[in-house]
């Protein structure tokens, strides 16, 4: 499998291996790596494999040239050993047609663990082979940071720095990052929004000499290896519900467009998916785009589902690349205009194609609370606000459409990560699992920095072991 950047405008774009793409994250031209061609998934050959074996198979379709079958099986085994449910991603039925796909049984209780636990293993194996080290830098709206820090703790070849918007994530999310007691793990609170954090990270990567000096690498949702790892649970759920004979629909609570993009790739590889329902909170730029073709930036509105409080959905560039006929020059132009004017230049044909791929629903905080309450009354289950956005969108979709495929809403966080919203909606405080109870007493370690690339660069330079060794 060979990869290229979404912004490579040359007639013969530069090509890269899976391992290069894994370790680099973002392409040097600022684009995102995508496969040159997609592998095909033979769904009939998959008869209820274990999650680990399925992960090794699916990720192997993207990584086989760099990682052997036995090696991938071992890495997947280790990556998913720490999950608290035997099925790793269990399905739970809510009503006749609606299911929950629980993605929160990993160490940090959010779906990011599914990809990042595996990425930690893949990074380690690849770096050991190369005798190399990296500095991972990322931006998080809450859950990626803790999942990435947890996946990299105490690894000798990795220093990791995560930026988050100060005061805009929950206490549990913050503590999950600031209590990781490992010398190679650093949480940085930025005086700004998540988009500011993301821009800072992009600026660090755009500095070619810094990038070389520190071997900068990314583990956030722009890393294609994460997209590959996230395809696994869509396949697992579809097979469990009757694929290939029966198609399934998914409702995905969306922020950076990484999770739902994985579903889109799974479908393009042959997984029978009837409909992909993109669920947003009040930060509805993607829903507005799908409804009317207008992708214009608004201010980020803090919501009850903070991991989706995003305006610039970085993975959307991968879809845009497809919508623009895989034309790197057109993508570069469109993204530059979007960054400059805050509006994506209208492209009717691209918008019409997008509308065939996704349905979209916006679920604001009031509807989110109503859904948490309704699900609790109907089933006795407590769901977190991100999951509630997906369930509400799934119900809105079910009320409207004509097919009767099973509808799977993705449960992306454990309710105990957002206890206040859950208690407000139901009057019940979700019991805290032991892993969370522990971090409430641990000392926190965090650097608070201004929204300035200079300050962030200095901080990372001073603490990266790579730089200290070279100096
Ligand atoms: C990250 C996250 C999302 C959004 O996923 P994207 O891949 O960014 O679209 C939704 N819910 C939770 C709990 C998350 O942590």
CSV table of C-alpha atoms and ligand atoms in Angstrom, one decimal:
chain,number,residue,atom,x,y,z
A,1,UNK,CA,0.0,0.0,0.0
A,2,UNK,CA,1.4,3.4,-1.0
A,3,UNK,CA,0.4,6.8,0.3
A,4,UNK,CA,0.4,10.4,-1.0
A,5,UNK,CA,-0.4,13.8,0.3
A,6,UNK,CA,-3.8,15.5,-0.3
A,7,UNK,CA,-1.9,18.6,-1.3
A,8,UNK,CA,0.7,17.2,-3.7
A,9,UNK,CA,-0.1,19.0,-6.9
A,10,UNK,CA,2.5,17.2,-9.1
A,11,UNK,CA,1.3,14.9,-11.9
A,12,UNK,CA,3.4,12.1,-10.3
A,13,UNK,CA,3.0,12.8,-6.5
A,14,UNK,CA,5.6,11.6,-4.1
A,15,UNK,CA,4.8,8.2,-2.6
A,16,UNK,CA,5.4,6.9,0.9
A,17,UNK,CA,5.2,3.7,2.8
A,18,UNK,CA,2.7,3.0,5.7
A,19,UNK,CA,5.6,3.2,8.1
A,20,UNK,CA,6.6,6.6,6.8
A,21,UNK,CA,3.0,7.8,7.1
A,22,UNK,CA,2.7,6.4,10.6
A,23,UNK,CA,5.8,8.2,11.9
A,24,UNK,CA,5.3,11.5,10.0
A,25,UNK,CA,1.6,12.1,10.7
A,26,UNK,CA,1.1,15.2,8.7
A,27,UNK,CA,2.7,15.6,5.2
A,28,UNK,CA,5.5,18.2,4.9
A,29,UNK,CA,3.3,20.3,2.5
A,30,UNK,CA,0.6,20.5,5.2
A,31,UNK,CA,-1.6,17.9,3.5
A,32,UNK,CA,-2.9,14.6,4.9
A,33,UNK,CA,-1.7,11.3,3.7
A,34,UNK,CA,-4.2,9.0,1.9
A,35,UNK,CA,-3.8,5.6,0.2
A,36,UNK,CA,-3.2,5.7,-3.5
A,37,UNK,CA,-5.8,3.0,-3.9
A,38,UNK,CA,-8.1,1.4,-1.3
A,39,UNK,CA,-7.7,-2.3,-0.5
A,40,UNK,CA,-10.8,-4.5,-0.8
A,41,UNK,CA,-12.4,-6.1,2.2
A,42,UNK,CA,-13.7,-9.6,1.7
A,43,UNK,CA,-16.6,-9.5,4.2
A,44,UNK,CA,-17.7,-13.1,3.4
A,45,UNK,CA,-14.3,-14.4,4.6
A,46,UNK,CA,-14.8,-12.8,8.0
A,47,UNK,CA,-16.8,-15.2,10.2
A,48,UNK,CA,-17.0,-13.7,13.7
A,49,UNK,CA,-13.2,-13.4,14.3
A,50,UNK,CA,-11.9,-12.1,17.6
A,51,UNK,CA,-11.4,-8.3,17.8
A,52,UNK,CA,-7.7,-8.8,17.9
A,53,UNK,CA,-7.6,-11.0,14.8
A,54,UNK,CA,-10.0,-8.7,12.9
A,55,UNK,CA,-7.8,-5.7,13.8
A,56,UNK,CA,-4.6,-7.5,12.6
A,57,UNK,CA,-6.4,-8.4,9.3
A,58,UNK,CA,-7.9,-5.0,8.6
A,59,UNK,CA,-4.8,-3.0,9.6
A,60,UNK,CA,-2.7,-5.5,7.7
A,61,UNK,CA,-4.6,-4.5,4.5
A,62,UNK,CA,-3.0,-1.1,4.9
A,63,UNK,CA,0.3,-2.0,6.5
A,64,UNK,CA,1.3,-5.4,5.2
A,65,UNK,CA,4.4,-4.2,3.4
A,66,UNK,CA,5.9,-2.9,6.7
A,67,UNK,CA,4.4,-5.2,9.3
A,68,UNK,CA,4.3,-8.9,9.0
A,69,UNK,CA,1.1,-10.9,9.9
A,70,UNK,CA,2.5,-12.5,13.0
A,71,UNK,CA,3.9,-9.1,14.2
A,72,UNK,CA,0.6,-7.4,13.7
A,73,UNK,CA,-1.2,-10.1,15.6
A,74,UNK,CA,1.2,-9.7,18.5
A,75,UNK,CA,0.9,-5.9,18.5
A,76,UNK,CA,-2.9,-6.1,18.3
A,77,UNK,CA,-3.0,-8.6,21.1
A,78,UNK,CA,-1.0,-6.3,23.4
A,79,UNK,CA,-2.9,-3.2,22.3
A,80,UNK,CA,-6.3,-4.6,23.2
A,81,UNK,CA,-5.3,-6.6,26.3
A,82,UNK,CA,-6.0,-3.7,28.6
A,83,UNK,CA,-9.7,-3.3,27.5
A,84,UNK,CA,-12.2,-4.1,30.2
A,85,UNK,CA,-14.7,-6.0,28.0
A,86,UNK,CA,-14.0,-9.4,26.3
A,87,UNK,CA,-15.6,-8.2,23.1
A,88,UNK,CA,-13.5,-5.0,23.1
A,89,UNK,CA,-16.3,-3.1,21.4
A,90,UNK,CA,-19.6,-4.7,22.5
A,91,UNK,CA,-23.0,-4.0,20.9
A,92,UNK,CA,-25.9,-3.2,23.1
A,93,UNK,CA,-29.5,-3.2,21.8
A,94,UNK,CA,-31.6,-0.1,22.7
A,95,UNK,CA,-34.8,-0.9,20.8
A,96,UNK,CA,-36.1,-2.9,17.8
A,97,UNK,CA,-33.8,-1.1,15.4
A,98,UNK,CA,-31.3,0.9,17.4
A,99,UNK,CA,-28.0,-0.3,18.8
A,100,UNK,CA,-25.2,1.2,20.7
A,101,UNK,CA,-21.6,0.3,19.8
A,102,UNK,CA,-19.7,0.8,23.0
A,103,UNK,CA,-16.2,2.2,22.3
A,104,UNK,CA,-15.3,3.2,25.8
A,105,UNK,CA,-13.9,0.1,27.5
A,106,UNK,CA,-10.2,1.2,27.0
A,107,UNK,CA,-7.9,2.7,29.6
A,108,UNK,CA,-9.1,6.3,29.2
A,109,UNK,CA,-12.8,5.4,28.7
A,110,UNK,CA,-13.2,7.0,25.3
A,111,UNK,CA,-13.1,5.7,21.7
A,112,UNK,CA,-9.7,7.3,21.0
A,113,UNK,CA,-8.1,4.3,22.9
A,114,UNK,CA,-9.2,1.9,20.1
A,115,UNK,CA,-6.8,3.6,17.7
A,116,UNK,CA,-4.2,5.0,20.0
A,117,UNK,CA,-3.4,1.9,22.0
A,118,UNK,CA,-2.5,0.2,18.7
A,119,UNK,CA,-0.6,3.3,17.4
A,120,UNK,CA,1.6,3.2,20.5
A,121,UNK,CA,2.5,-0.4,19.6
A,122,UNK,CA,3.1,0.4,16.0
A,123,UNK,CA,5.3,3.4,16.7
A,124,UNK,CA,7.4,1.4,19.2
A,125,UNK,CA,7.9,-1.4,16.7
A,126,UNK,CA,8.7,0.9,13.8
A,127,UNK,CA,11.1,3.1,15.9
A,128,UNK,CA,12.9,0.1,17.3
A,129,UNK,CA,13.4,-1.3,13.8
A,130,UNK,CA,14.9,2.0,12.7
A,131,UNK,CA,16.9,2.7,15.8
A,132,UNK,CA,15.1,6.1,15.8
A,133,UNK,CA,13.3,8.4,18.3
A,134,UNK,CA,10.4,10.9,17.8
A,135,UNK,CA,8.8,13.8,19.6
A,136,UNK,CA,5.0,13.5,19.3
A,137,UNK,CA,3.1,16.8,19.4
A,138,UNK,CA,-0.7,17.0,19.2
A,139,UNK,CA,-3.7,19.2,20.0
A,140,UNK,CA,-6.7,17.8,21.8
A,141,UNK,CA,-10.2,18.9,22.5
A,142,UNK,CA,-10.2,16.5,25.4
A,143,UNK,CA,-10.0,12.8,24.7
A,144,UNK,CA,-7.2,12.4,22.2
A,145,UNK,CA,-4.6,13.8,24.6
A,146,UNK,CA,-5.2,11.4,27.4
A,147,UNK,CA,-5.5,8.4,25.1
A,148,UNK,CA,-2.2,9.3,23.4
A,149,UNK,CA,-0.3,10.1,26.6
A,150,UNK,CA,-1.6,6.8,28.0
A,151,UNK,CA,-0.5,4.9,24.9
A,152,UNK,CA,3.0,6.4,25.0
A,153,UNK,CA,3.8,6.5,28.7
A,154,UNK,CA,7.4,5.4,29.6
A,155,UNK,CA,8.3,4.5,26.0
A,156,UNK,CA,12.0,5.1,25.6
A,157,UNK,CA,11.9,6.2,22.0
A,158,UNK,CA,9.0,8.7,22.4
A,159,UNK,CA,8.6,12.2,24.0
A,160,UNK,CA,5.0,13.3,23.8
A,161,UNK,CA,3.5,16.8,24.2
A,162,UNK,CA,-0.3,17.5,24.1
A,163,UNK,CA,-1.9,21.0,23.9
A,164,UNK,CA,-5.4,21.5,25.2
A,165,UNK,CA,-7.6,24.6,25.5
A,166,UNK,CA,-7.3,25.9,29.1
A,167,UNK,CA,-10.6,25.7,30.9
A,168,UNK,CA,-12.5,24.2,28.0
A,169,UNK,CA,-12.3,20.5,28.8
A,170,UNK,CA,-13.8,18.6,31.7
A,171,UNK,CA,-12.0,18.1,35.0
A,172,UNK,CA,-11.8,14.4,34.4
A,173,UNK,CA,-10.4,14.9,30.9
A,174,UNK,CA,-7.8,17.4,32.3
A,175,UNK,CA,-6.8,15.1,35.2
A,176,UNK,CA,-6.4,12.1,32.8
A,177,UNK,CA,-3.7,14.1,31.0
A,178,UNK,CA,-2.1,15.9,33.9
A,179,UNK,CA,-1.8,12.9,36.2
A,180,UNK,CA,0.1,10.7,33.8
A,181,UNK,CA,3.3,10.3,35.9
A,182,UNK,CA,5.8,9.6,33.2
A,183,UNK,CA,8.9,11.8,32.4
A,184,UNK,CA,8.3,11.6,28.7
A,185,UNK,CA,4.6,12.8,28.9
A,186,UNK,CA,3.8,16.5,28.9
A,187,UNK,CA,0.4,18.2,29.1
A,188,UNK,CA,0.3,21.9,28.0
A,189,UNK,CA,-2.8,24.1,28.7
A,190,UNK,CA,-3.1,26.9,26.1
A,191,UNK,CA,-4.9,30.2,26.7
A,192,UNK,CA,-7.2,29.7,23.7
A,193,UNK,CA,-9.6,27.4,21.9
A,194,UNK,CA,-9.1,24.0,20.4
A,195,UNK,CA,-8.7,25.5,17.0
A,196,UNK,CA,-5.9,27.7,18.4
A,197,UNK,CA,-4.2,24.6,19.7
A,198,UNK,CA,-4.5,22.9,16.4
A,199,UNK,CA,-3.1,26.0,14.6
A,200,UNK,CA,-0.1,26.0,17.0
A,201,UNK,CA,0.6,22.4,16.2
A,202,UNK,CA,0.4,23.0,12.5
A,203,UNK,CA,2.8,26.0,12.9
A,204,UNK,CA,5.3,23.7,14.7
A,205,UNK,CA,5.1,21.2,11.9
A,206,UNK,CA,5.4,23.9,9.3
A,207,UNK,CA,8.9,24.8,10.7
A,208,UNK,CA,11.1,22.5,8.7
A,209,UNK,CA,14.2,22.8,10.9
A,210,UNK,CA,12.3,22.2,14.1
A,211,UNK,CA,10.6,19.3,12.5
A,212,UNK,CA,14.0,17.8,11.7
A,213,UNK,CA,15.7,18.7,15.0
A,214,UNK,CA,13.0,17.1,17.1
A,215,UNK,CA,11.8,14.4,14.6
A,216,UNK,CA,8.3,15.8,15.1
A,217,UNK,CA,5.5,13.4,14.7
A,218,UNK,CA,1.7,13.4,15.2
A,219,UNK,CA,-0.7,11.0,16.8
A,220,UNK,CA,-3.9,12.9,16.5
A,221,UNK,CA,-6.6,12.1,14.1
A,222,UNK,CA,-4.7,13.3,11.0
A,223,UNK,CA,-2.5,10.2,11.3
A,224,UNK,CA,-3.8,7.7,8.7
A,225,UNK,CA,-2.9,4.8,10.9
A,226,UNK,CA,-5.6,5.9,13.2
A,227,UNK,CA,-8.1,6.0,10.4
A,228,UNK,CA,-7.1,2.4,9.6
A,229,UNK,CA,-7.4,1.2,13.2
A,230,UNK,CA,-10.9,2.8,13.5
A,231,UNK,CA,-12.2,0.9,10.5
A,232,UNK,CA,-12.0,-2.3,12.6
A,233,UNK,CA,-15.0,-1.7,14.9
A,234,UNK,CA,-17.2,-0.8,12.0
A,235,UNK,CA,-16.4,-4.1,10.4
A,236,UNK,CA,-16.9,-5.9,13.7
A,237,UNK,CA,-20.3,-4.3,14.3
A,238,UNK,CA,-21.5,-4.9,10.7
A,239,UNK,CA,-20.5,-8.5,10.7
A,240,UNK,CA,-22.1,-9.1,14.1
A,241,UNK,CA,-25.4,-7.6,12.8
A,242,UNK,CA,-25.5,-9.6,9.6
A,243,UNK,CA,-23.0,-8.3,7.0
A,244,UNK,CA,-22.5,-9.2,4.2
A,245,UNK,CA,-26.1,-10.3,3.8
A,246,UNK,CA,-27.6,-7.3,5.6
A,247,UNK,CA,-26.5,-3.7,5.4
A,248,UNK,CA,-26.1,-1.6,8.6
A,249,UNK,CA,-26.3,2.2,9.2
A,250,UNK,CA,-24.1,4.1,11.6
A,251,UNK,CA,-24.7,7.4,13.5
A,252,UNK,CA,-21.4,9.0,14.4
A,253,UNK,CA,-20.9,11.9,16.9
A,254,UNK,CA,-18.5,14.0,14.9
A,255,UNK,CA,-15.9,16.6,15.6
A,256,UNK,CA,-12.7,16.3,13.6
A,257,UNK,CA,-14.3,14.0,11.1
A,258,UNK,CA,-11.8,11.2,11.9
A,259,UNK,CA,-14.2,8.6,13.2
A,260,UNK,CA,-16.9,9.0,10.5
A,261,UNK,CA,-14.2,9.2,7.8
A,262,UNK,CA,-13.1,5.7,8.9
A,263,UNK,CA,-16.6,4.5,8.3
A,264,UNK,CA,-16.6,6.1,4.9
A,265,UNK,CA,-13.4,4.3,4.0
A,266,UNK,CA,-14.8,1.0,5.4
A,267,UNK,CA,-17.8,1.4,3.0
A,268,UNK,CA,-15.5,2.2,0.1
A,269,UNK,CA,-13.6,-1.0,0.8
A,270,UNK,CA,-16.8,-3.0,0.5
A,271,UNK,CA,-18.4,-3.1,3.9
A,272,UNK,CA,-22.2,-2.9,3.3
A,273,UNK,CA,-23.2,0.3,5.0
A,274,UNK,CA,-26.7,1.7,4.2
A,275,UNK,CA,-26.3,5.2,5.5
A,276,UNK,CA,-23.7,7.2,7.5
A,277,UNK,CA,-25.4,9.7,9.7
A,278,UNK,CA,-23.1,12.6,10.8
A,279,UNK,CA,-24.2,13.9,14.2
A,280,UNK,CA,-23.0,17.3,15.4
A,281,UNK,CA,-23.6,19.5,18.4
A,282,UNK,CA,-24.3,23.2,18.1
A,283,UNK,CA,-20.9,23.5,16.4
A,284,UNK,CA,-22.6,22.4,13.2
A,285,UNK,CA,-20.3,23.5,10.4
A,286,UNK,CA,-20.3,20.0,8.8
A,287,UNK,CA,-24.1,19.7,9.1
A,288,UNK,CA,-24.5,23.1,7.5
A,289,UNK,CA,-22.2,22.2,4.7
A,290,UNK,CA,-24.1,19.0,4.0
A,291,UNK,CA,-27.5,20.7,4.2
A,292,UNK,CA,-26.7,23.7,1.9
A,293,UNK,CA,-23.1,23.5,0.6
A,294,UNK,CA,-22.0,26.4,2.9
A,295,UNK,CA,-18.9,25.7,4.8
A,296,UNK,CA,-18.2,28.9,6.7
A,297,UNK,CA,-16.4,29.3,10.0
A,298,UNK,CA,-18.3,30.4,13.1
A,299,UNK,CA,-16.9,30.9,16.6
A,300,UNK,CA,-16.5,27.7,18.6
A,301,UNK,CA,-19.5,27.4,21.0
A,302,UNK,CA,-18.7,25.5,24.2
A,303,UNK,CA,-21.2,22.6,24.6
A,304,UNK,CA,-22.0,19.6,26.8
A,305,UNK,CA,-20.0,17.4,24.3
A,306,UNK,CA,-16.7,19.3,24.3
A,307,UNK,CA,-14.8,16.7,22.2
A,308,UNK,CA,-17.0,17.9,19.3
A,309,UNK,CA,-16.5,21.6,19.9
A,310,UNK,CA,-14.6,22.1,16.7
A,311,UNK,CA,-15.0,24.3,13.6
A,312,UNK,CA,-12.1,23.2,11.5
A,313,UNK,CA,-12.5,19.5,11.0
A,314,UNK,CA,-9.1,18.5,9.9
A,315,UNK,CA,-10.0,15.1,8.4
A,316,UNK,CA,-12.5,16.7,6.1
A,317,UNK,CA,-9.6,17.5,3.8
A,318,UNK,CA,-9.4,13.8,3.0
A,319,UNK,CA,-13.0,13.8,1.8
A,320,UNK,CA,-12.5,17.0,0.0
A,321,UNK,CA,-9.6,15.4,-1.9
A,322,UNK,CA,-12.0,12.7,-3.1
A,323,UNK,CA,-14.8,15.2,-3.9
A,324,UNK,CA,-12.3,17.2,-6.0
A,325,UNK,CA,-11.3,14.2,-8.1
A,326,UNK,CA,-8.1,13.5,-6.1
A,327,UNK,CA,-6.7,16.8,-7.4
A,328,UNK,CA,-3.9,18.1,-5.0
A,329,UNK,CA,-3.8,21.5,-6.6
A,330,UNK,CA,-7.6,22.0,-6.2
A,331,UNK,CA,-7.4,20.9,-2.6
A,332,UNK,CA,-4.5,23.3,-1.8
A,333,UNK,CA,-6.4,26.2,-3.4
A,334,UNK,CA,-9.7,25.4,-1.6
A,335,UNK,CA,-8.0,25.0,1.8
A,336,UNK,CA,-5.9,28.2,1.4
A,337,UNK,CA,-9.1,30.1,0.6
A,338,UNK,CA,-10.9,28.6,3.5
A,339,UNK,CA,-8.1,29.6,5.9
A,340,UNK,CA,-7.9,33.1,4.4
A,341,UNK,CA,-11.6,33.9,4.1
A,342,UNK,CA,-13.2,31.5,6.6
A,343,UNK,CA,-15.4,30.1,3.7
A,344,UNK,CA,-14.8,27.1,1.5
A,345,UNK,CA,-15.2,28.3,-2.1
A,346,UNK,CA,-18.6,26.8,-3.3
A,347,UNK,CA,-18.3,23.7,-5.5
A,348,UNK,CA,-21.8,22.4,-6.4
A,349,UNK,CA,-20.6,19.1,-7.8
A,350,UNK,CA,-18.5,18.3,-4.7
A,351,UNK,CA,-21.4,19.2,-2.4
A,352,UNK,CA,-23.8,17.1,-4.3
A,353,UNK,CA,-21.5,14.1,-4.1
A,354,UNK,CA,-21.0,14.7,-0.3
A,355,UNK,CA,-24.8,14.6,0.2
A,356,UNK,CA,-25.0,11.2,-1.4
A,357,UNK,CA,-22.4,9.9,1.1
A,358,UNK,CA,-23.7,11.4,4.4
A,359,UNK,CA,-26.9,12.4,6.1
A,360,UNK,CA,-26.4,15.0,8.9
A,361,UNK,CA,-28.3,16.1,12.0
A,362,UNK,CA,-27.5,18.8,14.5
A,363,UNK,CA,-28.3,18.1,18.2
A,364,UNK,CA,-28.0,21.0,20.5
A,365,UNK,CA,-27.4,20.9,24.3
A,366,UNK,CA,-31.2,20.9,25.1
A,367,UNK,CA,-31.8,18.0,22.8
A,368,UNK,CA,-28.7,16.2,24.1
A,369,UNK,CA,-30.0,16.4,27.7
A,370,UNK,CA,-33.5,15.3,26.5
A,371,UNK,CA,-31.9,12.3,24.8
A,372,UNK,CA,-29.9,11.3,27.9
A,373,UNK,CA,-33.1,11.5,29.9
A,374,UNK,CA,-35.2,9.6,27.3
A,375,UNK,CA,-32.6,6.8,26.9
A,376,UNK,CA,-32.5,6.4,30.7
A,377,UNK,CA,-36.3,6.2,31.0
A,378,UNK,CA,-36.6,3.7,28.2
A,379,UNK,CA,-33.7,1.4,28.9
A,380,UNK,CA,-32.2,2.3,32.3
A,381,UNK,CA,-28.9,3.0,30.7
A,382,UNK,CA,-26.8,6.1,31.3
A,383,UNK,CA,-25.2,7.5,28.2
A,384,UNK,CA,-22.7,10.3,27.9
A,385,UNK,CA,-23.4,13.6,26.0
A,386,UNK,CA,-21.4,12.7,22.9
A,387,UNK,CA,-23.2,9.3,22.7
A,388,UNK,CA,-26.5,11.1,23.2
A,389,UNK,CA,-25.8,13.4,20.2
A,390,UNK,CA,-25.4,10.2,18.1
A,391,UNK,CA,-28.5,8.5,19.5
A,392,UNK,CA,-30.6,11.6,19.0
A,393,UNK,CA,-29.3,11.9,15.4
A,394,UNK,CA,-30.0,8.2,14.8
A,395,UNK,CA,-33.6,8.6,16.1
A,396,UNK,CA,-34.1,11.7,13.9
A,397,UNK,CA,-32.8,9.7,10.9
A,398,UNK,CA,-35.0,6.6,11.7
A,399,UNK,CA,-38.1,8.8,11.9
A,400,UNK,CA,-37.4,10.1,8.4
A,401,UNK,CA,-36.0,7.4,6.2
A,402,UNK,CA,-37.5,4.5,4.5
A,403,UNK,CA,-35.1,1.6,4.8
A,404,UNK,CA,-35.0,-0.6,7.8
A,405,UNK,CA,-31.4,-1.4,8.2
A,406,UNK,CA,-30.2,-1.7,11.8
A,407,UNK,CA,-29.0,1.6,13.1
A,408,UNK,CA,-25.8,1.7,15.2
A,409,UNK,CA,-25.1,4.8,17.3
A,410,UNK,CA,-21.5,5.1,18.4
A,411,UNK,CA,-21.0,5.4,22.1
A,412,UNK,CA,-17.7,7.3,22.2
A,413,UNK,CA,-17.3,8.0,25.9
A,414,UNK,CA,-18.2,6.4,29.3
A,415,UNK,CA,-20.9,8.4,31.1
A,416,UNK,CA,-18.7,8.8,34.1
A,417,UNK,CA,-16.4,11.1,32.1
A,418,UNK,CA,-19.2,13.6,31.9
A,419,UNK,CA,-21.1,13.1,35.2
A,420,UNK,CA,-22.6,16.6,35.5
A,421,UNK,CA,-24.5,16.5,32.3
A,422,UNK,CA,-25.7,12.9,33.0
A,423,UNK,CA,-26.9,13.9,36.5
A,424,UNK,CA,-28.6,17.0,35.1
A,425,UNK,CA,-30.6,14.9,32.6
A,426,UNK,CA,-31.4,11.9,34.8
A,427,UNK,CA,-31.0,12.9,38.4
A,428,UNK,CA,-28.5,9.9,38.6
A,429,UNK,CA,-24.8,10.3,39.0
A,430,UNK,CA,-23.0,7.6,37.0
A,431,UNK,CA,-20.8,5.5,39.3
A,432,UNK,CA,-17.1,6.2,38.8
A,433,UNK,CA,-15.1,3.3,37.5
A,434,UNK,CA,-11.9,2.6,39.6
A,435,UNK,CA,-9.6,3.9,36.9
A,436,UNK,CA,-11.2,7.3,37.2
A,437,UNK,CA,-11.5,7.3,41.0
A,438,UNK,CA,-7.7,6.9,41.2
A,439,UNK,CA,-6.8,10.0,39.2
A,440,UNK,CA,-9.0,12.3,41.3
A,441,UNK,CA,-6.4,12.2,44.1
A,442,UNK,CA,-3.2,12.2,42.1
A,443,UNK,CA,-1.0,15.4,41.8
A,444,UNK,CA,-1.4,17.3,38.5
A,445,UNK,CA,1.5,18.3,36.3
A,446,UNK,CA,0.8,20.9,33.6
A,447,UNK,CA,2.4,23.9,31.9
A,448,UNK,CA,0.1,26.8,31.1
A,449,UNK,CA,1.3,28.7,28.1
A,450,UNK,CA,0.1,31.7,26.0
A,451,UNK,CA,-1.4,31.2,22.5
A,452,UNK,CA,2.1,31.9,21.0
A,453,UNK,CA,4.1,29.6,18.8
A,454,UNK,CA,7.4,30.9,20.2
A,455,UNK,CA,6.5,30.0,23.8
A,456,UNK,CA,5.3,26.5,22.8
A,457,UNK,CA,8.4,25.9,20.7
A,458,UNK,CA,10.7,27.0,23.6
A,459,UNK,CA,8.9,24.7,26.1
A,460,UNK,CA,9.1,21.6,23.8
A,461,UNK,CA,12.8,22.3,22.9
A,462,UNK,CA,13.7,22.5,26.6
A,463,UNK,CA,12.0,19.3,27.5
A,464,UNK,CA,12.5,17.0,24.6
A,465,UNK,CA,15.1,14.4,25.4
A,466,UNK,CA,16.0,14.2,21.7
A,467,UNK,CA,17.1,17.8,21.7
A,468,UNK,CA,18.9,17.4,25.1
A,469,UNK,CA,20.9,14.5,23.7
A,470,UNK,CA,21.9,16.2,20.5
A,471,UNK,CA,23.0,19.4,22.3
B,1,LIG,C1,-13.0,12.7,19.7
B,1,LIG,C2,-14.3,12.4,20.1
B,1,LIG,C3,-15.4,12.6,19.2
B,1,LIG,C4,-15.3,13.1,17.8
B,1,LIG,O1,-14.6,12.3,17.0
B,1,LIG,P1,-13.9,12.8,15.6
B,1,LIG,O2,-13.1,11.6,15.1
B,1,LIG,O3,-13.0,13.9,16.0
B,1,LIG,O4,-15.0,13.2,14.7
B,1,LIG,C5,-16.7,12.2,19.7
B,1,LIG,N1,-16.9,11.8,20.9
B,1,LIG,C6,-15.8,11.7,21.8
B,1,LIG,C7,-16.1,11.2,23.2
B,1,LIG,C8,-14.5,12.0,21.4
B,1,LIG,O5,-13.5,11.8,22.3
